[in-house]
GROMACS .gro file of C-alpha atoms in nm:
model
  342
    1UNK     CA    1   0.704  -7.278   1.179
    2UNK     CA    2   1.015  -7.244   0.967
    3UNK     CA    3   0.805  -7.305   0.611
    4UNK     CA    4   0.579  -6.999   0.739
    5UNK     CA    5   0.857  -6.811   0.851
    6UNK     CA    6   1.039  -6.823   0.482
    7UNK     CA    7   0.752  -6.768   0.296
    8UNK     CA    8   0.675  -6.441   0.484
    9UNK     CA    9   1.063  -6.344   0.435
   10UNK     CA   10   0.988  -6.446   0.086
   11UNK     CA   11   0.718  -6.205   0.032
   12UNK     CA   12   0.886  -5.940   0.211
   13UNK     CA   13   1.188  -5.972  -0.036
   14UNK     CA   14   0.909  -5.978  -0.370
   15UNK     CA   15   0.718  -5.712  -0.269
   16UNK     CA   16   1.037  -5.466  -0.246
   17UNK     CA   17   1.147  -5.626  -0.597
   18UNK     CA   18   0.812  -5.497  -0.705
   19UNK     CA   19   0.880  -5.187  -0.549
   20UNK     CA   20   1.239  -5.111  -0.653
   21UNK     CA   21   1.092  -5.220  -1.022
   22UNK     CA   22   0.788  -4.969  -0.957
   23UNK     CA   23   1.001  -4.694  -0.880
   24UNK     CA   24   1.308  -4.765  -1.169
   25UNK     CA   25   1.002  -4.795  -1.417
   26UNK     CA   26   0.844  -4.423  -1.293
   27UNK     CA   27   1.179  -4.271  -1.303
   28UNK     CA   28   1.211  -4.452  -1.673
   29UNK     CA   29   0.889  -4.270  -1.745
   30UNK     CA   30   0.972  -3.925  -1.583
   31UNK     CA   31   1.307  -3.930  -1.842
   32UNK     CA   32   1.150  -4.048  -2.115
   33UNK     CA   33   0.856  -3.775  -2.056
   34UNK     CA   34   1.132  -3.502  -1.988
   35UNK     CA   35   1.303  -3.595  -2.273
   36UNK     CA   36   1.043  -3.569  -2.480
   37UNK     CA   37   0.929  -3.258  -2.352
   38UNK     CA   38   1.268  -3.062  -2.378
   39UNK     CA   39   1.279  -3.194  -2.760
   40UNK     CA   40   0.934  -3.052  -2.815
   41UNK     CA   41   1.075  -2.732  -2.638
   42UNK     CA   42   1.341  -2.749  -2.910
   43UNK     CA   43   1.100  -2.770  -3.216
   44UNK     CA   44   0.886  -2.453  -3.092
   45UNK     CA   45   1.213  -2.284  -3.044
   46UNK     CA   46   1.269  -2.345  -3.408
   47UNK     CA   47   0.964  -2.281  -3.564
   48UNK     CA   48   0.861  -2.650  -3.616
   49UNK     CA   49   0.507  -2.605  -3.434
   50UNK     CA   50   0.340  -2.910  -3.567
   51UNK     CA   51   0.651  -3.191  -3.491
   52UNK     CA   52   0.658  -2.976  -3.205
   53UNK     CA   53   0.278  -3.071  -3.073
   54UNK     CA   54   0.306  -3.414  -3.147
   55UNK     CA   55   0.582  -3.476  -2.928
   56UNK     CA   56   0.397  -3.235  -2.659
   57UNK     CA   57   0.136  -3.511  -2.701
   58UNK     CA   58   0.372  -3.791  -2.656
   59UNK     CA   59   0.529  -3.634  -2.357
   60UNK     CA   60   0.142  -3.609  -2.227
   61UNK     CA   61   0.052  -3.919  -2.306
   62UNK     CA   62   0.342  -4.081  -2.078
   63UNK     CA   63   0.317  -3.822  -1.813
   64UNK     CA   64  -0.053  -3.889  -1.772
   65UNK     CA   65  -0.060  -4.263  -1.801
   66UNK     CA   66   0.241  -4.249  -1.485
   67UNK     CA   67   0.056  -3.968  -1.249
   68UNK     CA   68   0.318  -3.735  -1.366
   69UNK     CA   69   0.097  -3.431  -1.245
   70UNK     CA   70   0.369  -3.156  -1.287
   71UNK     CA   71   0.497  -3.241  -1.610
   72UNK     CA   72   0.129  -3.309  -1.739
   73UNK     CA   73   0.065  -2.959  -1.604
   74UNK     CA   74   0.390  -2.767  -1.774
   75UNK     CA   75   0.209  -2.959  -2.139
   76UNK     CA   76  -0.116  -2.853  -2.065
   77UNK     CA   77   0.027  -2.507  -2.041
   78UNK     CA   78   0.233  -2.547  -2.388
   79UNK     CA   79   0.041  -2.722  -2.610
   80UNK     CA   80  -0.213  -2.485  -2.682
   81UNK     CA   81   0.022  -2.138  -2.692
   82UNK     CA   82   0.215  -2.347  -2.927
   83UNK     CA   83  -0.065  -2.385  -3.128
   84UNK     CA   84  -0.158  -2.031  -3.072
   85UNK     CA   85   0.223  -1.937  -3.220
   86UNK     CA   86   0.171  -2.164  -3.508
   87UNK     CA   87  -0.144  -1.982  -3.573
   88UNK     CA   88   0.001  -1.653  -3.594
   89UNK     CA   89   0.333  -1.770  -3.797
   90UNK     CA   90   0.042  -1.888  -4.067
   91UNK     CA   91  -0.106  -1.557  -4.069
   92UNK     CA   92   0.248  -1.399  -4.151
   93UNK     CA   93   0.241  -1.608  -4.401
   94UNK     CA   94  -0.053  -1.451  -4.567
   95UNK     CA   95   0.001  -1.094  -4.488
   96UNK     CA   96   0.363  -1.191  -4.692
   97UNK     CA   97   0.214  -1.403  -4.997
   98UNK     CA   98  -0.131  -1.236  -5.019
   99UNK     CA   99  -0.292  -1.561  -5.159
  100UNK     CA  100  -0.612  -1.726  -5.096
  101UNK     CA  101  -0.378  -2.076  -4.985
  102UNK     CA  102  -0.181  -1.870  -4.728
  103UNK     CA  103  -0.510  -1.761  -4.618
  104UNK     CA  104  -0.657  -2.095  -4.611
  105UNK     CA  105  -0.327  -2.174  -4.428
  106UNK     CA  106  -0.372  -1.960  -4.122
  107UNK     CA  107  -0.751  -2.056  -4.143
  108UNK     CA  108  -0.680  -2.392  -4.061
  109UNK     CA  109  -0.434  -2.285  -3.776
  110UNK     CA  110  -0.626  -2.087  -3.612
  111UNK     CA  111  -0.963  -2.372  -3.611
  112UNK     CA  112  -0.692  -2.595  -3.461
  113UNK     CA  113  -0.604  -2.348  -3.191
  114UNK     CA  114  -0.950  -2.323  -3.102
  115UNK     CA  115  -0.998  -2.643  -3.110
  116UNK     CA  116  -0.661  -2.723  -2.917
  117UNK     CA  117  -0.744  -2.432  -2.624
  118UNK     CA  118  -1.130  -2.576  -2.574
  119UNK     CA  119  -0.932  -2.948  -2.548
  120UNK     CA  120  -0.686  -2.820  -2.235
  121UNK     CA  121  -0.918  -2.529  -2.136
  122UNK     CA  122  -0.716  -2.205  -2.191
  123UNK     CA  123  -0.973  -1.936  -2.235
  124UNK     CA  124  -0.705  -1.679  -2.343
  125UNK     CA  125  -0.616  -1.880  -2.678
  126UNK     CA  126  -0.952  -1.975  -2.730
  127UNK     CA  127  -1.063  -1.608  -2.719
  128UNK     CA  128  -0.783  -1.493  -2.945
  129UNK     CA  129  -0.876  -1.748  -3.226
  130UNK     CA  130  -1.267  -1.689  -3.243
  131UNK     CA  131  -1.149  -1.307  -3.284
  132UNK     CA  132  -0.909  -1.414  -3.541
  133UNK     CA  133  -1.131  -1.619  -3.775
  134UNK     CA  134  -1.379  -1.402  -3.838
  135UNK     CA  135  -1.133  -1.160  -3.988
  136UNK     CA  136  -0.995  -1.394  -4.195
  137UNK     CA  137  -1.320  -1.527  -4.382
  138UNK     CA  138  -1.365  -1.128  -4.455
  139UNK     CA  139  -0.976  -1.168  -4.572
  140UNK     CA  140  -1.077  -1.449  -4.796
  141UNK     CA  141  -1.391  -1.276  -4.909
  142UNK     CA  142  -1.211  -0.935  -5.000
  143UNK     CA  143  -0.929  -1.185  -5.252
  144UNK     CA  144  -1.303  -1.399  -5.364
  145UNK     CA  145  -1.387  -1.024  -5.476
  146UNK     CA  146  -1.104  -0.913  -5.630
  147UNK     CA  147  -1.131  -1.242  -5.849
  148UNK     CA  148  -1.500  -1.157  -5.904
  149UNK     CA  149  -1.593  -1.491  -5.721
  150UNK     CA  150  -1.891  -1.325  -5.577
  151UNK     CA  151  -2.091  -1.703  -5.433
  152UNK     CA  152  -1.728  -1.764  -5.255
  153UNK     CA  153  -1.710  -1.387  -5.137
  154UNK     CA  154  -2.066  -1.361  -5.001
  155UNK     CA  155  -2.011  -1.727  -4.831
  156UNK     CA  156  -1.746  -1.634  -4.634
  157UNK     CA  157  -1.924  -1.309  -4.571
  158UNK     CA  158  -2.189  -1.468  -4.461
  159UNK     CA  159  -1.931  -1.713  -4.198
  160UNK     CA  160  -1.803  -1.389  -4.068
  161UNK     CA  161  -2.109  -1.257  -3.957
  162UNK     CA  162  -2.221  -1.562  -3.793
  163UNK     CA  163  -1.899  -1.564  -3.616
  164UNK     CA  164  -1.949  -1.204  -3.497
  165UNK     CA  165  -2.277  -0.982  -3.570
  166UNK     CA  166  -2.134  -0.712  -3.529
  167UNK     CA  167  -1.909  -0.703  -3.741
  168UNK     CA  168  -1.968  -0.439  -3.946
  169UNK     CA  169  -1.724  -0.386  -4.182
  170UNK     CA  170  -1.829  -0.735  -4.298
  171UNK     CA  171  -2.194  -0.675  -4.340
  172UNK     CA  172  -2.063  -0.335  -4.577
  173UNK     CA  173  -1.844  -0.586  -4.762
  174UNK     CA  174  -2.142  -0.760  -4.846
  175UNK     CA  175  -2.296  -0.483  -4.938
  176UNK     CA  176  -2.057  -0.432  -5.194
  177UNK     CA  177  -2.050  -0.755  -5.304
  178UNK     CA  178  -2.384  -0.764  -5.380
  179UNK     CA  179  -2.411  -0.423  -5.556
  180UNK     CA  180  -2.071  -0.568  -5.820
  181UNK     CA  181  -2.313  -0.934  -5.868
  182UNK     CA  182  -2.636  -0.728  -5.924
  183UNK     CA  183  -2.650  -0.396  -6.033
  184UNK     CA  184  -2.945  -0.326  -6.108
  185UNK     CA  185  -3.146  -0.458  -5.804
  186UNK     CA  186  -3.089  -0.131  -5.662
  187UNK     CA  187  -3.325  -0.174  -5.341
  188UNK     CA  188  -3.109  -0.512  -5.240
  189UNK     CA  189  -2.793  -0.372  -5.185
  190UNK     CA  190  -2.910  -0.032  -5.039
  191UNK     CA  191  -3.070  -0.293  -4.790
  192UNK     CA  192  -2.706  -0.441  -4.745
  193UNK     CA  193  -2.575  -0.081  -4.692
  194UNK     CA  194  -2.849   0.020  -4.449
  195UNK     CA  195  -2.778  -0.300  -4.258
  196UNK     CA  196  -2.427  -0.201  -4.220
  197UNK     CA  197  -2.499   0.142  -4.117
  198UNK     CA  198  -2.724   0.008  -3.830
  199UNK     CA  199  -2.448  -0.221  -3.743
  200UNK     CA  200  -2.189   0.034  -3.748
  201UNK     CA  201  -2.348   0.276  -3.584
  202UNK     CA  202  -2.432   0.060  -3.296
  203UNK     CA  203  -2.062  -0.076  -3.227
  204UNK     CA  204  -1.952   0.261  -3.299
  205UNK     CA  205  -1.749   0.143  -3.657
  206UNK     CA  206  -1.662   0.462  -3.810
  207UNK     CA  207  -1.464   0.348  -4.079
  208UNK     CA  208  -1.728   0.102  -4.195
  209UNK     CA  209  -2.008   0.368  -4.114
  210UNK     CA  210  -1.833   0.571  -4.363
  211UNK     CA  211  -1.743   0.310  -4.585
  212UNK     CA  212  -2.128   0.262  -4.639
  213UNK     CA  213  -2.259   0.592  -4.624
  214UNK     CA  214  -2.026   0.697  -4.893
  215UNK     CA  215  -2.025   0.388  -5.089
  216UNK     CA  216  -2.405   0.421  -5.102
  217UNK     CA  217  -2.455   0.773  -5.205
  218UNK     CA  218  -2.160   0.753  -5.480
  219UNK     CA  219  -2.318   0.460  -5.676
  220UNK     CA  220  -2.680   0.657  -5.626
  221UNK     CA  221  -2.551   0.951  -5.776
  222UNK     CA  222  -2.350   0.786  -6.032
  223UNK     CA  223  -2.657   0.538  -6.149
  224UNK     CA  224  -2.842   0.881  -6.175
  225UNK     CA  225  -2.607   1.037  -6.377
  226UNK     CA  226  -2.623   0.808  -6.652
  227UNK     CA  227  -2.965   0.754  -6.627
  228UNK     CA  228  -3.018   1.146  -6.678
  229UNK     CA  229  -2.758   1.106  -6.997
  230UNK     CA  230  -3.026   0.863  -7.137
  231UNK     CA  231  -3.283   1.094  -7.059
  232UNK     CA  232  -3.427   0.918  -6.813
  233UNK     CA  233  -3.492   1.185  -6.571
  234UNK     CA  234  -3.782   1.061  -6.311
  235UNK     CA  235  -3.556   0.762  -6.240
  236UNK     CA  236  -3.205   0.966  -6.195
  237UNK     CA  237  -3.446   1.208  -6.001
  238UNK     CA  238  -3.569   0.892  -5.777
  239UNK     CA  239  -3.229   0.784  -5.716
  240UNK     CA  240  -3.104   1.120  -5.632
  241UNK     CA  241  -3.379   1.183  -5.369
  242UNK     CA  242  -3.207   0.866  -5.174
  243UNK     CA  243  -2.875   1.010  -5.139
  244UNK     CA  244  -3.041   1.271  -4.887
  245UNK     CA  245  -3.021   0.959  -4.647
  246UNK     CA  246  -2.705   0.902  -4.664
  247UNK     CA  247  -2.536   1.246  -4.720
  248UNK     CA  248  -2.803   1.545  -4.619
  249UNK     CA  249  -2.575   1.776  -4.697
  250UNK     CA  250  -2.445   1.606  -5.088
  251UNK     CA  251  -2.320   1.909  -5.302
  252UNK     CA  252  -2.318   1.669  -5.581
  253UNK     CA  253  -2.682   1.534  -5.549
  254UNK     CA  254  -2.806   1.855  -5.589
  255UNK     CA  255  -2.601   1.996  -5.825
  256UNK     CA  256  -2.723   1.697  -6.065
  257UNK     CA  257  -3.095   1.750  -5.952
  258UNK     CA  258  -3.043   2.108  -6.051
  259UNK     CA  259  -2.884   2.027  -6.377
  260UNK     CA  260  -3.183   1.757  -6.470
  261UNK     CA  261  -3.447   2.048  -6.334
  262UNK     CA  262  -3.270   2.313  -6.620
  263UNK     CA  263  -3.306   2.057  -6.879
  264UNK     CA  264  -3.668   1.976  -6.825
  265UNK     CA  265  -3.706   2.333  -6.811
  266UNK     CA  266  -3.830   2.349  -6.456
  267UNK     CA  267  -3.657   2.632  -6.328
  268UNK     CA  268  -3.757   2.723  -6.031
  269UNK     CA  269  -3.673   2.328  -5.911
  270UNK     CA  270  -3.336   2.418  -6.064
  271UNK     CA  271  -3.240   2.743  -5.914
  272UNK     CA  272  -3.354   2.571  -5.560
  273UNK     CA  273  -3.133   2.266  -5.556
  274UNK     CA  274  -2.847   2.485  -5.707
  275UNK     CA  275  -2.854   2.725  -5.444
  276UNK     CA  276  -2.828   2.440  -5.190
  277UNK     CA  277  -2.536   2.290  -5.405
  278UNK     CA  278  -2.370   2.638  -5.337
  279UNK     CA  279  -2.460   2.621  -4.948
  280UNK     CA  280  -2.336   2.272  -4.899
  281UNK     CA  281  -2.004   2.284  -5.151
  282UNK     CA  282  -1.694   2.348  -4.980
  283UNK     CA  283  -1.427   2.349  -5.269
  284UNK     CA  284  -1.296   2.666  -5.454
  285UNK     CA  285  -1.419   2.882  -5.763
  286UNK     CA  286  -1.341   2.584  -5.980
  287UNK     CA  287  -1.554   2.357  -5.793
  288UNK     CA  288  -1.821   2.575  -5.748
  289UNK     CA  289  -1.830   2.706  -6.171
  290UNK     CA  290  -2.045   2.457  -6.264
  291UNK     CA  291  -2.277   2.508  -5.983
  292UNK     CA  292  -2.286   2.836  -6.068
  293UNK     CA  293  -2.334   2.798  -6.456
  294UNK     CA  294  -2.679   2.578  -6.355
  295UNK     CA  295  -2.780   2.839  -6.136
  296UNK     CA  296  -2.750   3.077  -6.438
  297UNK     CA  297  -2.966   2.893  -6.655
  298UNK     CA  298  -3.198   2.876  -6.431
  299UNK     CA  299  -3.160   3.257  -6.372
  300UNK     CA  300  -3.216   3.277  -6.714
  301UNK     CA  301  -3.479   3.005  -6.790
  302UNK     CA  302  -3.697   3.284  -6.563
  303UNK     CA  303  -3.597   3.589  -6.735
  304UNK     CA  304  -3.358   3.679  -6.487
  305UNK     CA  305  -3.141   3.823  -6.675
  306UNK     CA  306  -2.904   4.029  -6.424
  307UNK     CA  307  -2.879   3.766  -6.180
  308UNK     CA  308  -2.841   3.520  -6.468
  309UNK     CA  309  -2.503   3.726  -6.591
  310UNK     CA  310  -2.391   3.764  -6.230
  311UNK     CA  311  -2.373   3.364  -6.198
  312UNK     CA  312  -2.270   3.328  -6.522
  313UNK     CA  313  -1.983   3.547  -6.420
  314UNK     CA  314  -1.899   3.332  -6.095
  315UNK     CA  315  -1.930   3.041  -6.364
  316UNK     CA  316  -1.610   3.131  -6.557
  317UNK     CA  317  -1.332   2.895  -6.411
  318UNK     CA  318  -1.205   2.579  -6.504
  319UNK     CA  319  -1.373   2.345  -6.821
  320UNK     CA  320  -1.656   2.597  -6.763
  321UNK     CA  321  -1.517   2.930  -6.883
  322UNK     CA  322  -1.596   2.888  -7.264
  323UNK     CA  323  -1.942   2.811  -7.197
  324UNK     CA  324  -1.996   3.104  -6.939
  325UNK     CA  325  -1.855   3.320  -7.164
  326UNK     CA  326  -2.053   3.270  -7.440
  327UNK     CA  327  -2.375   3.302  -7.232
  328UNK     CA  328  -2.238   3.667  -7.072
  329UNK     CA  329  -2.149   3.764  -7.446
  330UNK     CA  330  -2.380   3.599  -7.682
  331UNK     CA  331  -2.655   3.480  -7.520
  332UNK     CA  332  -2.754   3.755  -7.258
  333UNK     CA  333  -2.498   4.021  -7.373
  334UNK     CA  334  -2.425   4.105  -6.989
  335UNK     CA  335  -2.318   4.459  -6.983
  336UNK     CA  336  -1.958   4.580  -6.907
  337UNK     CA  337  -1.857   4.124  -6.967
  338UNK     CA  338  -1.509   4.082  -7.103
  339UNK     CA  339  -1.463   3.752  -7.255
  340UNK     CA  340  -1.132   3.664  -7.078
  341UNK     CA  341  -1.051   3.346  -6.905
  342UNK     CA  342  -0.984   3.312  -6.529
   0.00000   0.00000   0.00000
């Protein structure tokens, strides 16, 4: 009776040993996780994001592996808004060096937040970096462009989009990408532009819905005017007939149709897309003399002669006085003309 009588004293006394050990090795744990934790705190504080994870980590890894449920809550918390902050310090970092490495810096960051918010489940930082990256492949595309690096450009171009269809500014980017790699394959990158339009329209983009609209009937008008230089006047004509989709209303478009209608002698084409160059242009005398010196030889083309001198007349402003003038005085001899400048 005594033997079994120590023995069960001698248990009681091991198993609060292994108790008293239990507890002085959680509170060891707690400390060291703390510890940790407030030096990680530090390190954020500072800047030092990275060190500053890794010790997050540590802390975690302790906290977790002792059922340290509120301190393995407060890191689940941290980790990924530090990641979030080191994210955005490496997009400072661009916006101050400009570079395609700073870029590629806050690139990487903000994968790793992603990556870091899906791994402890914070919706919030995991939103703000898929937002984030797109942008900055059209960041790295716009430098790829500048450098003429048009396979990197349209790559990341092409990232962007799949990131986010509707980003539009992206697909007009493209566009112009595209139009600077190859020029003459005129009906690709009208495709591209059309593409963004739709796009832009449909998320309501106005600066990239302008962006493309313009972009597209610029570069149609100024293909056509040096096609019409070279004489080519069915093509110029062909490309000026697009611009009506993306500018009904372009002054310029047909104030060049009207000026390759008077040299192919077809007036009455001429006087009609002058007249609408006159309608549509908004400017002053000096942007509308030349509009008014086509319509005046196409006044004149038809034997028109008084209407020819009274365009001829609104005609004389700007780099087109000379050549007014000597219509009203040589040319048609318009009675009661003055040859005097405006």
């Amino acid at each position: 009776m005594k033997s079994l009588k120590l023995i069960l004293i001698l248990a009681a006394a091991f198993s609060v040993t292994l108790f008293a050990v239990e507890q002085t090795n959680a509170q060891d744990a707690r400390g060291e996780a703390i510890q940790l934790y407030n030096q990680a705190q530090e390190l954020a504080g500072s800047g030092d994001f990275t060190n500053s994870i890794a010790l997050y980590r540590d802390a975690l890894e302790i906290s977790q592996a002792n059922d340290l449920n509120d301190i393995t809550e407060l890191i689940v918390e941290r980790i990924p808004r530090v990641a979030s902050s080191r994210a955005s310090d490496a997009y400072r970092g661009y916006q101050s060096e400009r570079t395609v490495e700073s870029v590629n810096n806050a690139l990487s960051a903000f994968q790793e937040a992603k990556e870091v918010a899906e791994e402890f489940g914070n919706a919030e930082v995991r939103q703000q970096a898929e937002g984030a990256l797109p942008q900055l492949y059209y960041i790295r595309s716009v430098l790829h462009f500048r450098a003429e690096n048009y396979e990197n450009a349209l790559a990341d171009l092409d990232t962007a989009i799949e990131m986010n269809s509707n980003y539009a500014l992206a697909y007009y980017q493209k566009a112009l990408v595209t139009k600077n790699q190859l020029p003459s394959e005129v009906d690709t990158w009208l495709g591209l532009y059309d593409e963004a339009i739709e796009v832009a329209r449909r998320v309501n983009d106005e600066r990239a819905l302008q962006n493309s609209l313009n972009s597209a009937r610029e570069e149609l008008i100024y293909r056509a005017v040096n096609l019409s230089e070279d004489r080519q006047f069915d093509r110029a004509l062909n490309l000026l007939q697009k611009v009506e989709q993306y500018d009904p209303q372009s002054e310029d478009a047909e104030y060049r149709m009207a000026e390759i209608y008077n040299k192919r002698g077809q007036w009455n084409q001429a006087l009609q897309h002058a007249t609408r160059a006159l309608e549509y242009e908004s400017g002053g005398v000096d942007d509308k003399a030349k509009i008014y010196y086509e319509l005046g030889t196409a006044y004149k083309g038809q034997g028109q002669k008084e209407n020819a001198c009274d365009a001829f007349e609104n005609a004389r402003y700007g780099d087109f006085t000379e050549p007014a003038n000597h219509e009203l005085q040589f040319e048609l001899k318009c009675e009661g003309h003055t040859p005097t400048g405006r």
